[in-house]
Amino acid sequence: MKDHARFTFLVGGKAGTGVKSAATAAAELFRRLGRRSFQNDDYQSLIRGGHSFSTVTSACHPVFSQYRRADLAVCFDERSVDAHRDHIADKGVLVYDQDKVEDADGIGLPLSELAGEYPRPDLMLGVGALAVLGAAIGLKQVELAELVGDEYARGKQDNLKYAAAVYEKATESLKGRFELARTEEDFTNIGGNEAVALGAAAAGLDLYFAYPMTPATSILHFLAAHGPDLGVVAVHPENEIAVVNMAIGAAFAGARAMVGTSGGGYALMQEGFSLAGMTEAPLLCVVSSRPGPSTGVPTYTAQADLNLVLNSGHGEFPRVVASPGTVEQAFCLAADLLTLAWRFQVPAVLLTEKHLSECRMSLDFRPDRPAWAEPVTHAEGEFRRYRITGDGVSPLLFPPSDEVIKWSSYEHDEAGYTTEARPGITAMQDKRLAKAATLEQAVGELDTVRVHGEGPLIVTWGSTLMSVLEALEFGGIAARVVQPLFLEPLPVRRLAELRGRKPVVVEQSATGSFARLLRERAGVEPGAEIRQYDGRPFDPEELAARLKEAL
Amino acid sequence: MKDHARFTFLVGGKAGTGVKSAATAAAELFRRLGRRSFQNDDYQSLIRGGHSFSTVTSACHPVFSQYRRADLAVCFDERSVDAHRDHIADKGVLVYDQDKVEDADGIGLPLSELAGEYPRPDLMLGVGALAVLGAAIGLKQVELAELVGDEYARGKQDNLKYAAAVYEKATESLKGRFELARTEEDFTNIGGNEAVALGAAAAGLDLYFAYPMTPATSILHFLAAHGPDLGVVAVHPENEIAVVNMAIGAAFAGARAMVGTSGGGYALMQEGFSLAGMTEAPLLCVVSSRPGPSTGVPTYTAQADLNLVLNSGHGEFPRVVASPGTVEQAFCLAADLLTLAWRFQVPAVLLTEKHLSECRMSLDFRPDRPAWAEPVTHAEGEFRRYRITGDGVSPLLFPPSDEVIKWSSYEHDEAGYTTEARPGITAMQDKRLAKAATLEQAVGELDTVRVHGEGPLIVTWGSTLMSVLEALEFGGIAARVVQPLFLEPLPVRRLAELRGRKPVVVEQSATGSFARLLRERAGVEPGAEIRQYDGRPFDPEELAARLKEAL
Amino acid sequence: MRNLKTPAENTWCPGCGNFGILSAVRKAVARLEDEGVTASRLAISAGIGCHAKIFDYLALSGFYSIHGREMATVQGMKLANPDLSVIAFAGDGDAYGEGLVHLLFAAKRNADITVVVHDNGVYGLTTGQFTPTSPEGFKGPSTPGGNVERPFNPLALMLEAGATFVARGYPGSLDHLADLIVRAVRHRGCSFIDVLQPCVTYNDTYDRYNEHAGLMDDTPATLDEALARARQEDPLLLGVFRDEDKPTFHEKLMPDRNPVRDRLDRASRIRRMTTLYNNR
Amino acid sequence: MRNLKTPAENTWCPGCGNFGILSAVRKAVARLEDEGVTASRLAISAGIGCHAKIFDYLALSGFYSIHGREMATVQGMKLANPDLSVIAFAGDGDAYGEGLVHLLFAAKRNADITVVVHDNGVYGLTTGQFTPTSPEGFKGPSTPGGNVERPFNPLALMLEAGATFVARGYPGSLDHLADLIVRAVRHRGCSFIDVLQPCVTYNDTYDRYNEHAGLMDDTPATLDEALARARQEDPLLLGVFRDEDKPTFHEKLMPDRNPVRDRLDRASRIRRMTTLYNNR
Ligand SMILES: Cc1ncc(C[n+]2csc(CCOP(=O)(O)OP(=O)(O)O)c2C)c(N)n1
Ligand SMILES: Cc1ncc(C[n+]2csc(CCOP(=O)(O)OP(=O)(O)O)c2C)c(N)n1
Ligand code: SF4
Ligand code: SF4
Ligand SMILES: [Mg+2]
Ligand SMILES: [Mg+2]
């Protein structure tokens, strides 16, 4: 078989057996071959056992999704075989651990037996899967050894030995089964949450406050590990309410602060979000969604928090909400939102989903792209925190200072002292309304709506963009995909172009909240709606079929 | 002067000097005369001092608002005189405490001096105000004594003596200045929050959980005092998060539970609200709004929490939101919402405002009107908490029981056990969607949109209804006032009748959130918008002028 | 006798201390049933985390709550129907972090509930971050340089807060733990058991506890003595630190009332409401 | 020396204990300025309640926070800029109820903040409901039949939680209180002062405190001794119960760093990011 334009590698097994790291290593392998990839990790809310699998789809062109049907699937147990046996590509192959799986339609290899001689055999299976991949794509033994050495540095010697043994066995049945084209291109594989962390850091993030919550947790882990390098301190306080209030306190003292959580944690931050609105505290919140309501399905994906996020906090005040469609957009958007939050002294939300947060994809990483978050600062003369200005933005000043700097949760006068008087209340409400107008205009000048391709219209948002793009690629479908990057202020004028054109709306929501937003806020009546709300991202093949039908 | 069709009594002074209770006693006086009244208390967020005033407007017909311009204003201090001197009705009079106020355009009386001989003179001024009112409307001395005896039972003898002395003095200058018509009608003066508590109790409320927060606090106080009489236990836990979670736990055990708070406390309950959505816990939340965002202006009024309330909680799930326009509606609606919450096992919100919560008005109190909240209960056979039924409603059963009853915040199967499987997730999302449809239909069959009068169209909601009705009455304006009682599910079909008819929309929101709801959800484009967002309810005179201009 | 098995697949890591807790609970429920506390009268709750999965593994009625709030959930259940015996299964992240305030207030008001904390010193389900009981220096993914906070002593805090039954158990001493649970459930008032739960994946403390934990054979006579023993590190004492008989919250708040059982019917309410307003 | 007067009208009830606290703070700030802690380096916060109005009455920079969260607010300030000395003014409803978890965690991690609790035993601003420190039997509008909960002993809780400076003050002993505040602010680490604050309107405790409060003239040598004295009711002791020198949270979390002052500039970040990814 020759030059697979697109190649999907899947590894499946119990949680805790190195499934995910094998996939990450495979993506690294593809990178070394000059191939771009998209990695998706499907795992349950448990630590050991159950069934988890990771999929890496790679190609010489950009890839925007995993595929359900694998060219090469390596399964460590019965359950994995059961889950994936029906999703093998036409010329694909299922490889299984013959020590764990009775008999299957594929190739059995003694993965466990070969691992048996090492101290923690179950932790080596991932290396085995990588060796199988190496053999199947005709990787040279030395190339494999180099990769394994880099990716599995702990217990390196054992890993190398084991990899060699599996490689040898696998070569017998699989050698060169798949020939993959290579390129000379260079790029970086980056995860969605990692990109958010990097984007914010590049724009000047000083402090990251978070309480662990899937699927936002890896931002915390990344910044705890790499923050010191990048000038960011990561703080893990007692709960989400502490998180948001500490972040606001930090902003008062002049620090660019960000928080991250999922729907439930964000729900707990609602009082704090409103506090940011009233005090005009610059604050960036990352919300990574999973299926709800409530605890829901913690390790899966959904776009079900749109309504809460767009309407966060009691009272009325300006805010910015935007949602990235790709890892690259996540990097730039985190920076842009931090910048907007500081420029306009508003709370901002980067709304994303498990699907983007926890995917990894190849991109041309350009740390120098983002702007730098800088507020309008007080220069001279008497300082009044809430000075009424034409655009509603009051210059900032930070302690220590000889001026008295008062931020207040109460309705306040320009100096920040409590007011209950009719004119005082109206004046500050009007100031915030003025700022909302300024903000709307400024956002309107950004590239708020991204358009991809030409053809009949599809509208989508967030990480579902990637599913749509890949489905179009897969299906060879021509379409014009419109993706509002900003959701609040909603770029109504730009979206208005879609009115009467009956676009197909694609989203991962049970109620169709995005279609409702389009219909109600922008007056765009969908021609058809494609929804999926089972926690799984769309599969490009399935989605392509549904799109063909709908377009 | 003869038969004032409408008579406004105002009493103003420092907080803690009996301003509010004098107004309540005045309303009781009017009641005894067969006159209906509307009482509004305007007070600051402080305990002693400052400036507070209460207004009681009374008439022989229903009254829906206080009036800014008073026929009789009794002011205890300079600040009150300053605040009200310009708002005396054409034939009205300002009476002031000549011991505290230098000289004013009105009638000075030695209110403090006469109180001087009693132990706590400042606490007696309210009695003095009442005596002034009595004299001014030609009340007989015995009638006054009876009233004072009933309303000021503590220190009764002193109060009676003091009232007599003030009455005598006041009679000299005021005697019979206002002649008020009387009727033989009988009714009750009830406060907004009191009505909510009563309505819920009448529908079967068992437990009320709340943490104090203005302007919802008086529900807690009322039920703490009178709950034992009515079969309701009031519980005041450590914070709002405990409140909502205890209430949900109580619902699991079969108790009809209600919680009450204002915007900030409600923001804290968002995670719990979503929990109620997922577990399908019947829960009634009362949210009484004040100007926000954040702490805002705690003791004043606003309609600024609409967006948060309509979009509460992360994830997607059915809920009911409704807002009463009058005290009578508040009574019935609290009962209806408790009933709906239990019938459909959904969280429900009674959204109201300080203006309604803390007003008192005359009504024909009919405790037997509300229905009784009863769930669909499991009869026989195997019990499954989340049994999938045609209408999405699963019959309930409560412990103790030999059946296993599992409610869960995780996505679950019919028996309530956690599921992460694709079909399991979709099935329960579909169940909740089915219930949403059932609920929408059921609500659609209720009297969801109230229509008052005939003429050009006005649309309003919540307590602003009262302001509008009174303004029409005052201005002699004919109009058809449309008031959606239910806001979610929004009675879109009924509101659709307004499309293209360019109604005037009246609300107390800075951003016009209700107008936006009408425009975006119901397709009703306002012809004009009237907004006020200074924390004060509309004054009927001012509003009448604005309505005349807009209609 | 109720069979507590459920259809849910157990997904704890092999060797996890939670298995021992589950066994102890099963034993305890059997004994409680023998002693007349029927399984039908038990109602359980749980937070979110590895510990909380016990909810799905017990065929007992209950409410799978959210992270840190199960202590409030069971207090609500108890107030609604005081005939129920309620148990909250909590994690250490849950009960000593996110929801600490509810735990302490349950103690303060002597709410008649039982809280069993699966204290494994980590956020297990979110992959091993430090918790309020992790020692200084603990390396987890949010503290790669080591936890810089001093751990709480949950027993001491609960003793201070007023819990009337305070105990420490260990699944390695299974019968003892089962016994603690029986006593806690039977105890009138706020019962609290901190269970030393090894997490084999992120914080394997079996060796430490097997070596350093020791059973007490009496209950300290005074609060001071209880505190002193609760603070002791070697041996780490297992047993009951406090067992006091005091009136409980629901008894004091609504003497002799059971809101659900004694619900006032519609007619009575209307009558009473009418009376209330006529007498005004 | 900064003049701390502000344009805000004071709206406390005449005779309120908060006036004394305000005076003590004014004195303390003056003394701190003398000792080199300039007013410009102080940053304050407050919850919501009568106590919190002190925010408007002090010409100091700060953040008027929300009910129960001011302890988190000041921790955020301190982490952003450790050069600041931060003070949270809290109510007893605030700090011991709504936001208790933040107070205890500040102690646990020895956050370098000062918390001054205006402990008046009522929710003053919401008209006199019981709080976590109200005695059993206290009649407020939410407990007309009397509070049925045992009060917390906040000093004991904070001592258990690990606060390194724990004190009790009384505005009736004004200079003593001012002195406590000075010491608390100067103390490195979590400083906590429970101030016995009479609320003349809802809980007038002047007589009780004037009669039963007494100054300690030493600091207890041990934690046990501190706890014993904190629990003592007559005399109710005023003074410092604990004053320990321990590394603080920010020092341990980010040794020698001040995120705001030492912000890494754009070019350095880009460079480091590039290096990080090239070396991968
Ligand atoms: C409000 C909220 N924040 C965060 C989470 C994510 N979360 C799930 S389990 C968990 C930690 C649980 O730790 P612990 O309570 O110690 O339980 P364990 O898993 O160790 O048994 C967290 C933080 C959540 N579910 N809800
Ligand atoms: C989240 C939230 N819940 C409730 C309130 C209402 N509230 C304002 S002040 C207060 C009580 C304050 O009591 P305390 O902290 O003791 O302060 P004090 O007034 O006695 O000084 C409450 C409950 C609020 N502002 N925010
Ligand atoms: S991660 Fe730890 S606590 Fe969770 S199941 Fe595994 S061993 Fe048990
Ligand atoms: S109510 Fe109490 S605490 Fe509040 S100002 Fe008055 S006396 Fe002070
Ligand atoms: Mg744990
Ligand atoms: Mg207080």
mmCIF file with all atom_site columns, C-alpha atoms in Angstrom, chain B residues 373-462:
data_model
loop_
_atom_site.group_PDB
_atom_site.id
_atom_site.type_symbol
_atom_site.label_atom_id
_atom_site.label_alt_id
_atom_site.label_comp_id
_atom_site.label_asym_id
_atom_site.label_entity_id
_atom_site.label_seq_id
_atom_site.pdbx_PDB_ins_code
_atom_site.Cartn_x
_atom_site.Cartn_y
_atom_site.Cartn_z
_atom_site.occupancy
_atom_site.B_iso_or_equiv
_atom_site.pdbx_formal_charge
_atom_site.auth_seq_id
_atom_site.auth_comp_id
_atom_site.auth_asym_id
_atom_site.auth_atom_id
_atom_site.pdbx_PDB_model_num
ATOM 1  C CA . ALA B 1 373 ? -48.009 21.042 45.080 1.00 0.00 ? 373 ALA B CA 1
ATOM 2  C CA . GLU B 1 374 ? -48.100 17.325 44.396 1.00 0.00 ? 374 GLU B CA 1
ATOM 3  C CA . PRO B 1 375 ? -45.647 15.298 42.356 1.00 0.00 ? 375 PRO B CA 1
ATOM 4  C CA . VAL B 1 376 ? -46.459 12.338 40.173 1.00 0.00 ? 376 VAL B CA 1
ATOM 5  C CA . THR B 1 377 ? -45.647 9.471  42.502 1.00 0.00 ? 377 THR B CA 1
ATOM 6  C CA . HIS B 1 378 ? -44.531 5.962  41.880 1.00 0.00 ? 378 HIS B CA 1
ATOM 7  C CA . ALA B 1 379 ? -47.363 3.514  42.426 1.00 0.00 ? 379 ALA B CA 1
ATOM 8  C CA . GLU B 1 380 ? -46.105 -0.008 42.010 1.00 0.00 ? 380 GLU B CA 1
ATOM 9  C CA . GLY B 1 381 ? -43.599 -2.252 40.319 1.00 0.00 ? 381 GLY B CA 1
ATOM 10 C CA . GLU B 1 382 ? -39.885 -1.749 40.081 1.00 0.00 ? 382 GLU B CA 1
ATOM 11 C CA . PHE B 1 383 ? -38.876 1.801  40.854 1.00 0.00 ? 383 PHE B CA 1
ATOM 12 C CA . ARG B 1 384 ? -36.427 3.624  38.629 1.00 0.00 ? 384 ARG B CA 1
ATOM 13 C CA . ARG B 1 385 ? -35.808 7.228  39.597 1.00 0.00 ? 385 ARG B CA 1
ATOM 14 C CA . TYR B 1 386 ? -35.187 8.417  36.059 1.00 0.00 ? 386 TYR B CA 1
ATOM 15 C CA . ARG B 1 387 ? -37.606 6.131  34.256 1.00 0.00 ? 387 ARG B CA 1
ATOM 16 C CA . ILE B 1 388 ? -37.946 7.311  30.687 1.00 0.00 ? 388 ILE B CA 1
ATOM 17 C CA . THR B 1 389 ? -41.536 8.225  30.056 1.00 0.00 ? 389 THR B CA 1
ATOM 18 C CA . GLY B 1 390 ? -43.322 9.810  27.164 1.00 0.00 ? 390 GLY B CA 1
ATOM 19 C CA . ASP B 1 391 ? -43.551 13.209 28.803 1.00 0.00 ? 391 ASP B CA 1
ATOM 20 C CA . GLY B 1 392 ? -40.115 13.100 30.378 1.00 0.00 ? 392 GLY B CA 1
ATOM 21 C CA . VAL B 1 393 ? -41.514 13.077 33.909 1.00 0.00 ? 393 VAL B CA 1
ATOM 22 C CA . SER B 1 394 ? -40.478 10.117 36.075 1.00 0.00 ? 394 SER B CA 1
ATOM 23 C CA . PRO B 1 395 ? -42.717 9.231  39.009 1.00 0.00 ? 395 PRO B CA 1
ATOM 24 C CA . LEU B 1 396 ? -41.201 9.981  42.401 1.00 0.00 ? 396 LEU B CA 1
ATOM 25 C CA . LEU B 1 397 ? -40.774 7.943  45.540 1.00 0.00 ? 397 LEU B CA 1
ATOM 26 C CA . PHE B 1 398 ? -39.253 9.025  48.827 1.00 0.00 ? 398 PHE B CA 1
ATOM 27 C CA . PRO B 1 399 ? -37.265 7.315  51.521 1.00 0.00 ? 399 PRO B CA 1
ATOM 28 C CA . PRO B 1 400 ? -37.754 5.398  53.697 1.00 0.00 ? 400 PRO B CA 1
ATOM 29 C CA . SER B 1 401 ? -38.549 2.784  51.088 1.00 0.00 ? 401 SER B CA 1
ATOM 30 C CA . ASP B 1 402 ? -37.536 -0.738 50.246 1.00 0.00 ? 402 ASP B CA 1
ATOM 31 C CA . GLU B 1 403 ? -36.805 0.475  46.765 1.00 0.00 ? 403 GLU B CA 1
ATOM 32 C CA . VAL B 1 404 ? -33.409 1.984  46.027 1.00 0.00 ? 404 VAL B CA 1
ATOM 33 C CA . ILE B 1 405 ? -33.900 5.653  45.179 1.00 0.00 ? 405 ILE B CA 1
ATOM 34 C CA . LYS B 1 406 ? -30.873 7.260  43.566 1.00 0.00 ? 406 LYS B CA 1
ATOM 35 C CA . TRP B 1 407 ? -30.680 10.887 42.508 1.00 0.00 ? 407 TRP B CA 1
ATOM 36 C CA . SER B 1 408 ? -27.457 11.833 40.780 1.00 0.00 ? 408 SER B CA 1
ATOM 37 C CA . SER B 1 409 ? -25.454 14.853 39.676 1.00 0.00 ? 409 SER B CA 1
ATOM 38 C CA . TYR B 1 410 ? -23.606 12.682 37.184 1.00 0.00 ? 410 TYR B CA 1
ATOM 39 C CA . GLU B 1 411 ? -25.239 11.766 33.934 1.00 0.00 ? 411 GLU B CA 1
ATOM 40 C CA . HIS B 1 412 ? -27.077 8.619  34.858 1.00 0.00 ? 412 HIS B CA 1
ATOM 41 C CA . ASP B 1 413 ? -29.116 5.709  33.631 1.00 0.00 ? 413 ASP B CA 1
ATOM 42 C CA . GLU B 1 414 ? -32.765 5.224  34.505 1.00 0.00 ? 414 GLU B CA 1
ATOM 43 C CA . ALA B 1 415 ? -31.904 3.714  37.873 1.00 0.00 ? 415 ALA B CA 1
ATOM 44 C CA . GLY B 1 416 ? -29.699 6.662  38.735 1.00 0.00 ? 416 GLY B CA 1
ATOM 45 C CA . TYR B 1 417 ? -26.303 5.039  38.274 1.00 0.00 ? 417 TYR B CA 1
ATOM 46 C CA . THR B 1 418 ? -23.519 6.957  36.566 1.00 0.00 ? 418 THR B CA 1
ATOM 47 C CA . THR B 1 419 ? -23.211 6.544  32.828 1.00 0.00 ? 419 THR B CA 1
ATOM 48 C CA . GLU B 1 420 ? -20.524 7.739  30.443 1.00 0.00 ? 420 GLU B CA 1
ATOM 49 C CA . ALA B 1 421 ? -21.786 5.791  27.454 1.00 0.00 ? 421 ALA B CA 1
ATOM 50 C CA . ARG B 1 422 ? -22.864 7.573  24.285 1.00 0.00 ? 422 ARG B CA 1
ATOM 51 C CA . PRO B 1 423 ? -26.389 6.160  24.179 1.00 0.00 ? 423 PRO B CA 1
ATOM 52 C CA . GLY B 1 424 ? -26.858 6.663  27.927 1.00 0.00 ? 424 GLY B CA 1
ATOM 53 C CA . ILE B 1 425 ? -25.916 10.328 27.712 1.00 0.00 ? 425 ILE B CA 1
ATOM 54 C CA . THR B 1 426 ? -28.080 10.998 24.707 1.00 0.00 ? 426 THR B CA 1
ATOM 55 C CA . ALA B 1 427 ? -31.051 9.192  26.224 1.00 0.00 ? 427 ALA B CA 1
ATOM 56 C CA . MET B 1 428 ? -31.069 11.316 29.378 1.00 0.00 ? 428 MET B CA 1
ATOM 57 C CA . GLN B 1 429 ? -30.477 14.537 27.480 1.00 0.00 ? 429 GLN B CA 1
ATOM 58 C CA . ASP B 1 430 ? -33.460 13.554 25.342 1.00 0.00 ? 430 ASP B CA 1
ATOM 59 C CA . LYS B 1 431 ? -35.508 12.792 28.427 1.00 0.00 ? 431 LYS B CA 1
ATOM 60 C CA . ARG B 1 432 ? -34.838 16.277 29.723 1.00 0.00 ? 432 ARG B CA 1
ATOM 61 C CA . LEU B 1 433 ? -35.610 17.764 26.310 1.00 0.00 ? 433 LEU B CA 1
ATOM 62 C CA . ALA B 1 434 ? -38.897 15.856 26.338 1.00 0.00 ? 434 ALA B CA 1
ATOM 63 C CA . LYS B 1 435 ? -39.682 17.243 29.743 1.00 0.00 ? 435 LYS B CA 1
ATOM 64 C CA . ALA B 1 436 ? -38.857 20.731 28.545 1.00 0.00 ? 436 ALA B CA 1
ATOM 65 C CA . ALA B 1 437 ? -41.410 20.293 25.777 1.00 0.00 ? 437 ALA B CA 1
ATOM 66 C CA . THR B 1 438 ? -44.023 18.959 28.211 1.00 0.00 ? 438 THR B CA 1
ATOM 67 C CA . LEU B 1 439 ? -43.342 21.837 30.539 1.00 0.00 ? 439 LEU B CA 1
ATOM 68 C CA . GLU B 1 440 ? -43.590 24.389 27.778 1.00 0.00 ? 440 GLU B CA 1
ATOM 69 C CA . GLN B 1 441 ? -46.951 23.013 26.788 1.00 0.00 ? 441 GLN B CA 1
ATOM 70 C CA . ALA B 1 442 ? -48.228 22.905 30.350 1.00 0.00 ? 442 ALA B CA 1
ATOM 71 C CA . VAL B 1 443 ? -47.112 26.444 31.045 1.00 0.00 ? 443 VAL B CA 1
ATOM 72 C CA . GLY B 1 444 ? -48.628 27.483 27.747 1.00 0.00 ? 444 GLY B CA 1
ATOM 73 C CA . GLU B 1 445 ? -51.988 26.381 29.094 1.00 0.00 ? 445 GLU B CA 1
ATOM 74 C CA . LEU B 1 446 ? -51.720 28.676 32.082 1.00 0.00 ? 446 LEU B CA 1
ATOM 75 C CA . ASP B 1 447 ? -52.697 32.291 32.147 1.00 0.00 ? 447 ASP B CA 1
ATOM 76 C CA . THR B 1 448 ? -49.150 33.290 31.318 1.00 0.00 ? 448 THR B CA 1
ATOM 77 C CA . VAL B 1 449 ? -49.721 36.727 29.902 1.00 0.00 ? 449 VAL B CA 1
ATOM 78 C CA . ARG B 1 450 ? -51.893 39.181 31.732 1.00 0.00 ? 450 ARG B CA 1
ATOM 79 C CA . VAL B 1 451 ? -53.620 41.945 29.878 1.00 0.00 ? 451 VAL B CA 1
ATOM 80 C CA . HIS B 1 452 ? -54.901 45.062 31.594 1.00 0.00 ? 452 HIS B CA 1
ATOM 81 C CA . GLY B 1 453 ? -57.084 47.689 29.915 1.00 0.00 ? 453 GLY B CA 1
ATOM 82 C CA . GLU B 1 454 ? -57.641 48.709 26.332 1.00 0.00 ? 454 GLU B CA 1
ATOM 83 C CA . GLY B 1 455 ? -55.860 51.111 24.051 1.00 0.00 ? 455 GLY B CA 1
ATOM 84 C CA . PRO B 1 456 ? -52.396 51.501 22.574 1.00 0.00 ? 456 PRO B CA 1
ATOM 85 C CA . LEU B 1 457 ? -49.929 48.872 23.656 1.00 0.00 ? 457 LEU B CA 1
ATOM 86 C CA . ILE B 1 458 ? -47.589 48.897 26.616 1.00 0.00 ? 458 ILE B CA 1
ATOM 87 C CA . VAL B 1 459 ? -45.517 45.880 27.593 1.00 0.00 ? 459 VAL B CA 1
ATOM 88 C CA . THR B 1 460 ? -43.923 45.594 30.994 1.00 0.00 ? 460 THR B CA 1
ATOM 89 C CA . TRP B 1 461 ? -43.074 42.986 33.599 1.00 0.00 ? 461 TRP B CA 1
ATOM 90 C CA . GLY B 1 462 ? -42.626 42.435 37.305 1.00 0.00 ? 462 GLY B CA 1
#
